Coordinates of C-alpha atoms and ligand atoms in Angstrom, one line a residue:
X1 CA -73.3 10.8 38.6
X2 CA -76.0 8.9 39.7
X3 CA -79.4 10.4 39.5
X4 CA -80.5 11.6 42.8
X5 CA -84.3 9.6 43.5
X6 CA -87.0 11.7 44.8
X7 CA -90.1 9.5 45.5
X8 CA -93.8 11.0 44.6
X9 CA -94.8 10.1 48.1
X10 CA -92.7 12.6 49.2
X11 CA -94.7 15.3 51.5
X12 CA -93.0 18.4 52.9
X13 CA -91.6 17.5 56.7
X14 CA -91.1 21.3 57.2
X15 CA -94.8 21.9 56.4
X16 CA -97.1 22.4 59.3
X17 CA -100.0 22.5 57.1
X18 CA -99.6 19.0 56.3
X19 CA -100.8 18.1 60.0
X20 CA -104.0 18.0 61.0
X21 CA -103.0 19.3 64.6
X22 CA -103.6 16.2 66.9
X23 CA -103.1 17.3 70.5
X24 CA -99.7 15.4 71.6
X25 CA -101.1 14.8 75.4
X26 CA -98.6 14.4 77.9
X27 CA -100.6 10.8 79.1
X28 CA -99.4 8.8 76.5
X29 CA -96.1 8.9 77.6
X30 CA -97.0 6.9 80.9
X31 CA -100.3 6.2 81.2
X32 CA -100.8 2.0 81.0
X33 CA -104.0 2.3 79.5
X34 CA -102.8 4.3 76.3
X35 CA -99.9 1.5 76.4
X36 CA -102.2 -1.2 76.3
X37 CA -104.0 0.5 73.2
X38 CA -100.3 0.3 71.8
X39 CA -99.9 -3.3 72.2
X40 CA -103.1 -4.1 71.0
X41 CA -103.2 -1.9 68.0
X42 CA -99.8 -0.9 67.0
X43 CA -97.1 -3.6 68.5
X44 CA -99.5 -6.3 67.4
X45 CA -99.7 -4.6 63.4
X46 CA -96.7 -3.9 62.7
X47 CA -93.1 -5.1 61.1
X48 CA -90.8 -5.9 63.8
X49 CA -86.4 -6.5 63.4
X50 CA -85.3 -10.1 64.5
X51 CA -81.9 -9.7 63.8
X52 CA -79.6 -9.7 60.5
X53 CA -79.6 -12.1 58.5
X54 CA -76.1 -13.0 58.3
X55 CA -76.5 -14.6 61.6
X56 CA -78.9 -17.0 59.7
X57 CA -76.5 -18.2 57.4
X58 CA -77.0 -22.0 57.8
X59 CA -80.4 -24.3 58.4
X60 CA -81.3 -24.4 61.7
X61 CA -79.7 -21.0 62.7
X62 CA -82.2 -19.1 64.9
X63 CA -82.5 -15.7 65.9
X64 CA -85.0 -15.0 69.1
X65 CA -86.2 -11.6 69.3
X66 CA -87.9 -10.6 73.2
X67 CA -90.5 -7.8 72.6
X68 CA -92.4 -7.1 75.8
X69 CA -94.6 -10.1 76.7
X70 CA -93.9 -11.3 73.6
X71 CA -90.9 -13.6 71.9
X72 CA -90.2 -14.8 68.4
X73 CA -88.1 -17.4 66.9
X74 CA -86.8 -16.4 63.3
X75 CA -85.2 -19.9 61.6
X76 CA -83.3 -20.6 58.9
X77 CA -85.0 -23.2 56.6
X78 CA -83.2 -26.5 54.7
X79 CA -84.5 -25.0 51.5
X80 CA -82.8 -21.3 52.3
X81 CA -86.2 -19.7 53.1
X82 CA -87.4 -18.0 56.8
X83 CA -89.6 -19.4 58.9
X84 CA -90.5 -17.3 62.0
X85 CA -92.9 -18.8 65.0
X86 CA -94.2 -17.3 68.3
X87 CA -91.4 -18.5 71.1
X88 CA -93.9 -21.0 73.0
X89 CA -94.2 -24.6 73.2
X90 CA -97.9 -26.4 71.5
X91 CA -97.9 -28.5 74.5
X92 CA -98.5 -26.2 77.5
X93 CA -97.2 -23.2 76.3
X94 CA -93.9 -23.0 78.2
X95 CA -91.0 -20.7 76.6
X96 CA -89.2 -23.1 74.0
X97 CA -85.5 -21.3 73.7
X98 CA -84.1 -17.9 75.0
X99 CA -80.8 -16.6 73.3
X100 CA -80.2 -17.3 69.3
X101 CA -78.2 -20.4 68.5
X102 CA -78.7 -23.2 66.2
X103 CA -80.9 -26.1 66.9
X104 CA -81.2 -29.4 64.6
X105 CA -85.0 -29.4 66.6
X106 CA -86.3 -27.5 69.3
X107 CA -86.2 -29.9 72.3
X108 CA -89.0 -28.7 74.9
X109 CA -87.3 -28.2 78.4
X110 CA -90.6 -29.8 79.4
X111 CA -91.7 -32.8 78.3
X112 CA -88.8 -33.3 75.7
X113 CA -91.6 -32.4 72.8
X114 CA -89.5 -31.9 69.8
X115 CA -90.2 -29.5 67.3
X116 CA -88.7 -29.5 63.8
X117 CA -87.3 -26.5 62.0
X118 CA -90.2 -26.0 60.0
X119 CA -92.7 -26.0 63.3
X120 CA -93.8 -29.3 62.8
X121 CA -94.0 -31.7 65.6
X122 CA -91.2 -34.6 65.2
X123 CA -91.4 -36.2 67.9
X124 CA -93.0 -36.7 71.7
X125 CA -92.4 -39.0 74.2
X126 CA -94.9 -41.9 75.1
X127 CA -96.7 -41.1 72.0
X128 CA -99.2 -43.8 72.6
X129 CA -100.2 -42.1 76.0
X130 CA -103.2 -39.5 74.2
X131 CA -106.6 -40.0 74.5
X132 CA -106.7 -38.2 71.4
X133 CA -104.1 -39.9 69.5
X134 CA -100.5 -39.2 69.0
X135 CA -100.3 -35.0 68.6
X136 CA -97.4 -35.6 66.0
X137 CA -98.9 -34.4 62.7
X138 CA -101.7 -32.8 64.6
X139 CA -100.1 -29.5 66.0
X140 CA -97.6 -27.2 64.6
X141 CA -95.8 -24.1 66.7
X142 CA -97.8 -21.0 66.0
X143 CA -96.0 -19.0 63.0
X144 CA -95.7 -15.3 62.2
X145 CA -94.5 -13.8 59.0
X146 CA -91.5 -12.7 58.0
X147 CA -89.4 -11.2 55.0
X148 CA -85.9 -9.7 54.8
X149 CA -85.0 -5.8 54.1
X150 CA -81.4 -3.9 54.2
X151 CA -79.8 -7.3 55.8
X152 CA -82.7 -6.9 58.7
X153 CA -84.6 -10.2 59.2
X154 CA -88.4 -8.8 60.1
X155 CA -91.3 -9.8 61.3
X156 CA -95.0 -9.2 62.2
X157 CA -97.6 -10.9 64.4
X158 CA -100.4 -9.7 61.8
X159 CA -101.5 -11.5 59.3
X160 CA -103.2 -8.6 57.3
X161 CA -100.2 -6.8 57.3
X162 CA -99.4 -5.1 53.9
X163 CA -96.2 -6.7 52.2
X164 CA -92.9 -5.8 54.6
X165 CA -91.8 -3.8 51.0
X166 CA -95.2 -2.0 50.9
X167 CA -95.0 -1.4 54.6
X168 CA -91.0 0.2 54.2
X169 CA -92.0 2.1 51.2
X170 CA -90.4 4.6 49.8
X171 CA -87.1 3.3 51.7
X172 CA -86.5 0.1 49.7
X173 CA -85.7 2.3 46.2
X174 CA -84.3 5.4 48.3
X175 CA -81.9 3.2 49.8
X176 CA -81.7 0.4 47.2
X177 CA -77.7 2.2 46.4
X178 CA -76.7 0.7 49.2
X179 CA -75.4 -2.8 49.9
X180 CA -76.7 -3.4 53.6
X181 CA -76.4 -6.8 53.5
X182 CA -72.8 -6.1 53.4
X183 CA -72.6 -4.2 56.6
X184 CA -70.8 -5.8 59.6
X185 CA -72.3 -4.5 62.5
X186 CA -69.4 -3.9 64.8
X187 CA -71.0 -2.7 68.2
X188 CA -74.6 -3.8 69.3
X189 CA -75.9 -2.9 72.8
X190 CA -79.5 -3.0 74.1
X191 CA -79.5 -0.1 76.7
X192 CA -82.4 -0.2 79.7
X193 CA -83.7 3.2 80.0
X194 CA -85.8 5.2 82.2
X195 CA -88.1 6.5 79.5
X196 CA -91.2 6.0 77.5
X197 CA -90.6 4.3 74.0
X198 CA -91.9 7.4 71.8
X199 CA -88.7 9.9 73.0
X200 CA -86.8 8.2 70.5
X201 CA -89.1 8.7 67.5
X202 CA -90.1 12.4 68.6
X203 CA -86.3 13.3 68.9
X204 CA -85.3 11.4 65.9
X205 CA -87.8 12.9 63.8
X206 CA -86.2 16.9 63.9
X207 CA -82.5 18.1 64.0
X208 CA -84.0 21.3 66.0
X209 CA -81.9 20.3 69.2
X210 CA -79.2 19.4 67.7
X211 CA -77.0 22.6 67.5
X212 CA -78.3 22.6 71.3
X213 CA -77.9 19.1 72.7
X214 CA -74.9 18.3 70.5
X215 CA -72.3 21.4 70.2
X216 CA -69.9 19.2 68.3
X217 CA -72.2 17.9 65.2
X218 CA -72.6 21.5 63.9
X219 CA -68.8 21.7 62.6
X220 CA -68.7 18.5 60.4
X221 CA -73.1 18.4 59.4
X222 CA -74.6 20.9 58.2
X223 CA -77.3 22.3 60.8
X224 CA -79.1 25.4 59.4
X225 CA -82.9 24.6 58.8
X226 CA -82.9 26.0 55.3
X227 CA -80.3 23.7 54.2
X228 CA -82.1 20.5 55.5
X229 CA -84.3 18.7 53.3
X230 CA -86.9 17.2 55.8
X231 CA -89.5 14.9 54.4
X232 CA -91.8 12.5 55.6
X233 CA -94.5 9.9 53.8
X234 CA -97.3 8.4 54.1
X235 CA -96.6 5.2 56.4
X236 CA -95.4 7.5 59.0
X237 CA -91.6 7.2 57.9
X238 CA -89.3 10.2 57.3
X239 CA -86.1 11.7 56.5
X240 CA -83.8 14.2 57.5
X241 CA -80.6 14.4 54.5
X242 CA -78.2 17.2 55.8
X243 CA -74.9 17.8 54.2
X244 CA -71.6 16.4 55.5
X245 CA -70.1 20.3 55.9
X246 CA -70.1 22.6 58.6
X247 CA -73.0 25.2 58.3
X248 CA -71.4 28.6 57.3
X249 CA -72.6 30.1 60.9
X250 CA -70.8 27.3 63.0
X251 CA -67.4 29.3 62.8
X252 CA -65.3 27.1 64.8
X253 CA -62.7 29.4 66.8
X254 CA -59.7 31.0 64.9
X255 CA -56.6 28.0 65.2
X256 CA -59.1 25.3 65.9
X257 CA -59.0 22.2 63.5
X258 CA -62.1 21.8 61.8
X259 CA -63.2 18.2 61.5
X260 CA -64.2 19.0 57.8
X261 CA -60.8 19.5 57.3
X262 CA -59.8 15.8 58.1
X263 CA -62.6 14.3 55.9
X264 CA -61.2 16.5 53.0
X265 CA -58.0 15.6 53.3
X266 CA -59.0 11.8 53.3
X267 CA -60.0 12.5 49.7
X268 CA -56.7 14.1 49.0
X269 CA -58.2 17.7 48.9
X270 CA -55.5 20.3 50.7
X271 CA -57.7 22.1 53.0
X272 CA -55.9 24.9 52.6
X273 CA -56.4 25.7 49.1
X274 CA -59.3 27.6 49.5
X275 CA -59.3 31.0 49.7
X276 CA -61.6 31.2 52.6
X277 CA -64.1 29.3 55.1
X278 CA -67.1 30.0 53.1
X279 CA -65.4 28.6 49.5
X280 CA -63.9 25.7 51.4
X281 CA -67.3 24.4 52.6
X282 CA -69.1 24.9 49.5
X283 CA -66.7 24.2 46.6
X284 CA -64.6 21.4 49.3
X285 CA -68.5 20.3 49.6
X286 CA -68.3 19.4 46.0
X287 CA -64.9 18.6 45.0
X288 CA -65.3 16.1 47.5
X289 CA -68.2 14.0 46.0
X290 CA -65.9 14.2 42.4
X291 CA -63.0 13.1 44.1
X292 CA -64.7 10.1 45.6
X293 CA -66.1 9.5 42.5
X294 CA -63.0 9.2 40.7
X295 CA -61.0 7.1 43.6
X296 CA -63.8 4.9 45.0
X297 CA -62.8 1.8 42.7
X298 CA -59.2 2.3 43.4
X299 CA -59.3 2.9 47.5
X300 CA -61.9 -0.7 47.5
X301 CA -64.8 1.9 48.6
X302 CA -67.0 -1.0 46.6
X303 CA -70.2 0.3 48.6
X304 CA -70.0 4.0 46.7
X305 CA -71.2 2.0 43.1
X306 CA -73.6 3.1 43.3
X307 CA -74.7 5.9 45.3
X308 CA -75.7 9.0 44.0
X309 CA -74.3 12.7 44.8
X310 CA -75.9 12.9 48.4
X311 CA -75.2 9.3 49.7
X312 CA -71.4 9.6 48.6
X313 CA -71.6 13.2 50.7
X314 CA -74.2 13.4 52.8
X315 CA -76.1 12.3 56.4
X316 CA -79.2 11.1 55.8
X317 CA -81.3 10.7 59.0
X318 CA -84.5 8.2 59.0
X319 CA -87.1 7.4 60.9
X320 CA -89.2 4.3 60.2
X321 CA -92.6 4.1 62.2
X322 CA -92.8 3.4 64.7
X323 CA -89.6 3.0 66.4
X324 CA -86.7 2.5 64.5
X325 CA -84.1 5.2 63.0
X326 CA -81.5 4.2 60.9
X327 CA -78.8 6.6 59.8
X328 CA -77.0 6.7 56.9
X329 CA -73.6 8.1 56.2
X330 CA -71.5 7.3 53.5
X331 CA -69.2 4.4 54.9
X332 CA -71.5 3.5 58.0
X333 CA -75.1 2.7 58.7
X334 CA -76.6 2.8 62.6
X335 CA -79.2 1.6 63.8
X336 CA -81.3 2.1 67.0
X337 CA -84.6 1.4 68.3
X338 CA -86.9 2.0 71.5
X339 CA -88.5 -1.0 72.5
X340 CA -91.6 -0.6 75.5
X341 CA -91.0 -2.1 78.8
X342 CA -93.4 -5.1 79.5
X343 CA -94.8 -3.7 82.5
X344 CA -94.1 -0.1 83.0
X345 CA -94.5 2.3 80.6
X346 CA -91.9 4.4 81.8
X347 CA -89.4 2.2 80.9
X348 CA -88.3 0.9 77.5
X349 CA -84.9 -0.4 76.1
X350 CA -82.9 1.3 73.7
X351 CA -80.7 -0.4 70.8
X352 CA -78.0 1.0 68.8
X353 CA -76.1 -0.8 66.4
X354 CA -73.3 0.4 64.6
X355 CA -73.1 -1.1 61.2
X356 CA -69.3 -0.5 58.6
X357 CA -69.1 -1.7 55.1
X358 CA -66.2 -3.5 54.4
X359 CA -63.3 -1.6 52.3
X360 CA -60.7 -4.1 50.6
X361 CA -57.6 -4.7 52.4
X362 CA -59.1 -2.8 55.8
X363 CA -59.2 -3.8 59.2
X364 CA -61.0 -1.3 60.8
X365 CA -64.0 0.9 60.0
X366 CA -63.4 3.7 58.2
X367 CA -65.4 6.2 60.5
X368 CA -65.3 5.9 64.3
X369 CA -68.2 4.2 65.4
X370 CA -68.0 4.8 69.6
X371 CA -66.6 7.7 71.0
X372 CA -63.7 8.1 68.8
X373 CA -63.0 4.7 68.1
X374 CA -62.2 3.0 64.7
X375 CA -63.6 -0.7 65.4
X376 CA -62.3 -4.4 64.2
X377 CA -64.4 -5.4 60.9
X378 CA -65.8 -8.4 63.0
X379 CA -69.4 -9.1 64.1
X380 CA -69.8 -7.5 67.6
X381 CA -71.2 -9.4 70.3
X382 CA -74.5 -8.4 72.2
X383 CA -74.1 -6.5 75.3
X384 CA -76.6 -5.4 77.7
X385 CA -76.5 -2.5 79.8
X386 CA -78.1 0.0 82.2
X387 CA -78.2 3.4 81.2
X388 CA -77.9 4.7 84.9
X389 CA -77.2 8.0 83.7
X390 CA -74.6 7.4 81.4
X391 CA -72.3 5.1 83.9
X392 CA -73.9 2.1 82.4
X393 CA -72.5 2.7 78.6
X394 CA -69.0 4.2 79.8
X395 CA -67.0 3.4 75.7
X396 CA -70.5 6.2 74.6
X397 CA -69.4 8.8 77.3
X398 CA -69.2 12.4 75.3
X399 CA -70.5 11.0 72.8
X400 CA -74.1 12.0 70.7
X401 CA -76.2 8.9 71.4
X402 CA -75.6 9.7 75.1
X403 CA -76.7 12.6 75.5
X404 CA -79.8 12.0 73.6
X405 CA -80.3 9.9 76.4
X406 CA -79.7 11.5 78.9
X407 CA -82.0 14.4 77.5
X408 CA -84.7 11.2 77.4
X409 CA -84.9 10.3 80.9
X410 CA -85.2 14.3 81.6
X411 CA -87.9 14.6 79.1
X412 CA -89.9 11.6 81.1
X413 CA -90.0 13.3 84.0
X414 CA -90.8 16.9 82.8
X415 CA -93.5 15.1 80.9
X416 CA -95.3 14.0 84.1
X417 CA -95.4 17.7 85.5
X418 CA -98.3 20.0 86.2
X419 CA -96.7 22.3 83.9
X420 CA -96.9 20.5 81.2
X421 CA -98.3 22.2 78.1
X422 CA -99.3 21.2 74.6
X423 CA -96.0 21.4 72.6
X424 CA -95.2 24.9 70.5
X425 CA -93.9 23.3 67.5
X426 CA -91.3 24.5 64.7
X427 CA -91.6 24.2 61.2
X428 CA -89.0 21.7 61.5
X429 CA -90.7 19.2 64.2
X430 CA -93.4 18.7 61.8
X431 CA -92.5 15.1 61.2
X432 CA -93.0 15.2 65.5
X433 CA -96.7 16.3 64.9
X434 CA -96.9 13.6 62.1
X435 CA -95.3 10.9 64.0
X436 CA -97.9 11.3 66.8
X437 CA -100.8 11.5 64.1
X438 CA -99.7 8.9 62.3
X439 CA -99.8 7.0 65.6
X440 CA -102.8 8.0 66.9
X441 CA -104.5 6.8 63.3
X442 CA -102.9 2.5 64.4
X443 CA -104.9 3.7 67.8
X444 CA -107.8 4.6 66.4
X445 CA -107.7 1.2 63.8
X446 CA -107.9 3.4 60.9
X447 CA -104.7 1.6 59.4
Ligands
LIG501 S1 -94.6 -27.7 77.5 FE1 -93.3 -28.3 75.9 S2 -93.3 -30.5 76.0 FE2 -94.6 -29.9 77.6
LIG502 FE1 -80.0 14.0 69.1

């Protein structure tokens, strides 16, 4: 096997003693003045997604990325490199393109200014009409930087941001066993919600509601908090790695199929062969990593190379500050993301992204990736929907990204009560505490 990686940043995410104790007020959650200190010291710092990059594949492919006020241009170079620049004209300043495409130049809608891949000016028209001279060689679109992780194109508006790797760290060599630029991401929707940004990171960051809010997970992922190895580090980013087994007290009913049955039996492991529940989820646990280990090559599961003993078998949960969580399971990888309304911050958008790696000779993802559904290996086009209490995203109905949402908008408007008190946390939402500390630190410009 592959040696499991534990990185020295580690901290314990189940240790309340590593929080200082910040008070999580209920303000920040709607109040536009703590939303302006957002924009101003968080949005404005950070590494932002663009896209993936295989929808960058040739020069002059471009990827715009809309984040509040704000919107970027990611493009493809002629000598293979990125180039990212902020989404508005040198001239007056009008927006220069709205959905990704390709472009040979970036024509102004304007004036007809024409802007070259690289954010130089190629061309204007009546060039010898400037008091100041022609403005070709003179002005260049406004750039930001960008950098590549996991088959995400990134970006950030700050130029004394640390180095996107530094920024991800530990997650580049945790996750460095997996080929993400191999994912096909089969489902994309952004989803416009009636909730502050920050419910996703607090609810991503502990599995405490889980046997709660989703009754179905506890059969096929392991949910007892001693099991869970929670952890969190330094830059504010976290895990949760849970094992892809039923907990021993999430006894489905006599004569009900477990789902832990199926995923043995993939592996050619007879369910039945155990002599009772508590052997078939420990030892099935483990025959099932050895069994994948000696059939990967031959099923075309090329993506298990190299993963270790807990990727081949395992859910490993993440949260990366501020607002992205990416999960990974052994043949899929989703994404989503809260994003902050422009205006209002009540509002926000929510991404998800369901990611499959390809498996030779198969059509169709090995895992369902909505509701119950095996999708195409193709690249998904984007939709956009409204939430409107789950009507919006009908193909998620039942399923466990819905009703984290609809838990989200509830958690808005209970937020904004009278009632509401300082939050009574468990050991196991201390990566909530540290999310909000962490946050509070980008407020306070002490990172
Ligand atoms: S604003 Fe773009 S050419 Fe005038
Ligand atoms: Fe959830």
């Amino acid at each position: 096997m592959n040696d499991i990686f534990r990185s020295p940043l580690t901290m314990d995410g189940k240790d309340p003693s590593n929080l200082r104790g910040d008070p999580i007020d209920a303000e920040r959650y709607f109040s536009k003045e703590f939303a302006q200190k957002e924009w101003d010291h968080l949005w404005t710092k950070i590494w932002h997604i663009a896209g993936r990059t295989n929808e960058l594949q040739e020069a002059g492919d471009y990827i715009v990325h809309d984040f509040m006020h704000e919107s970027v241009i990611v493009v493809r170079q002629q000598d293979g490199g990125l180039k990212g620049f902020y989404n508005s004209c040198g001239h007056r300043g009008i927006r220069l393109v709205s959905g990704s495409s390709y472009a040979d130049e970036f024509k102004c809608p304007y004036h007809g200014w024409a802007w070259a891949q690289d954010g130089s000016l190629a061309s204007v028209p009546d060039a010898d009409n400037f008091a100041r001279g022609n403005p070709c060689g003179k002005i260049r679109l406004r750039e930001v930087r960008v950098g590549t992780w996991g088959g995400f194109v990134w970006y950030t508006m700050n130029p004394d941001a640390p180095e996107l790797l530094d920024y991800l760290a530990p997650f580049p060599r945790l996750f460095e066993a997996y080929p993400m630029e191999t994912l096909i991401r089969v489902y994309q929707v952004k989803i416009d919600m009636r909730s502050n940004w920050k419910f996703a990171p607090d609810n991503f960051s502990e599995s405490y509601h889980v046997r709660t809010a989703h009754p179905q997970i506890p059969s096929f992922i392991d949910q007892d908090h001693w099991i869970a190895r929670l952890e969190m580090f330094p830059n504010g980013h976290g895990r949760t790695v849970q094992p892809f087994r039923p907990s021993l007290r999430d006894r489905l009913p006599d004569g009900v199929a477990n789902p832990f049955d199926g995923l043995l039996r993939e592996w050619d492991i007879d369910p039945a062969s155990y002599p009772d529940f508590e052997t078939k989820v420990s030892q099935g646990w483990l025959d099932m990593k050895a069994q994948k280990r000696r059939l990967w090559k031959e099923r075309g599961f090329r993506h298990y190379e190299h993963m270790d003993d807990e990727q081949l078998t395992d859910s490993i949960h993440t949260t990366l500050f501020p607002n992205i969580s990416i999960t990974f399971n052994p043949d899929s990888i989703f994404l989503m993301r809260t994003e902050p309304d422009p205006d209002d911050p009540n509002c926000s958008t929510f991404d998800f992204w369901a990611m499959a790696f390809p498996v030779e000779g198969a059509t169709h993802s090995e895992t369902p990736m909505v509701g119950d559904e095996k999708l195409p290996l193709v690249e998904a086009e984007p939709l956009r929907r409204s939430f409107d209490q789950g009507r919006g995203v009908p193909e998620l109905a039942g399923g466990v990204i819905v009703q984290d949402l609809y838990l989200a908008e509830d958690v808005q408007r209970g937020l904004r009560s009278r009632g509401y008190q300082e939050p009574y946390l468990a050991n196991s939402e201390t990566r909530v505490g540290f999310f909000h500390e962490v946050l509070n630190d980008y407020i306070a410009g002490r990172r």
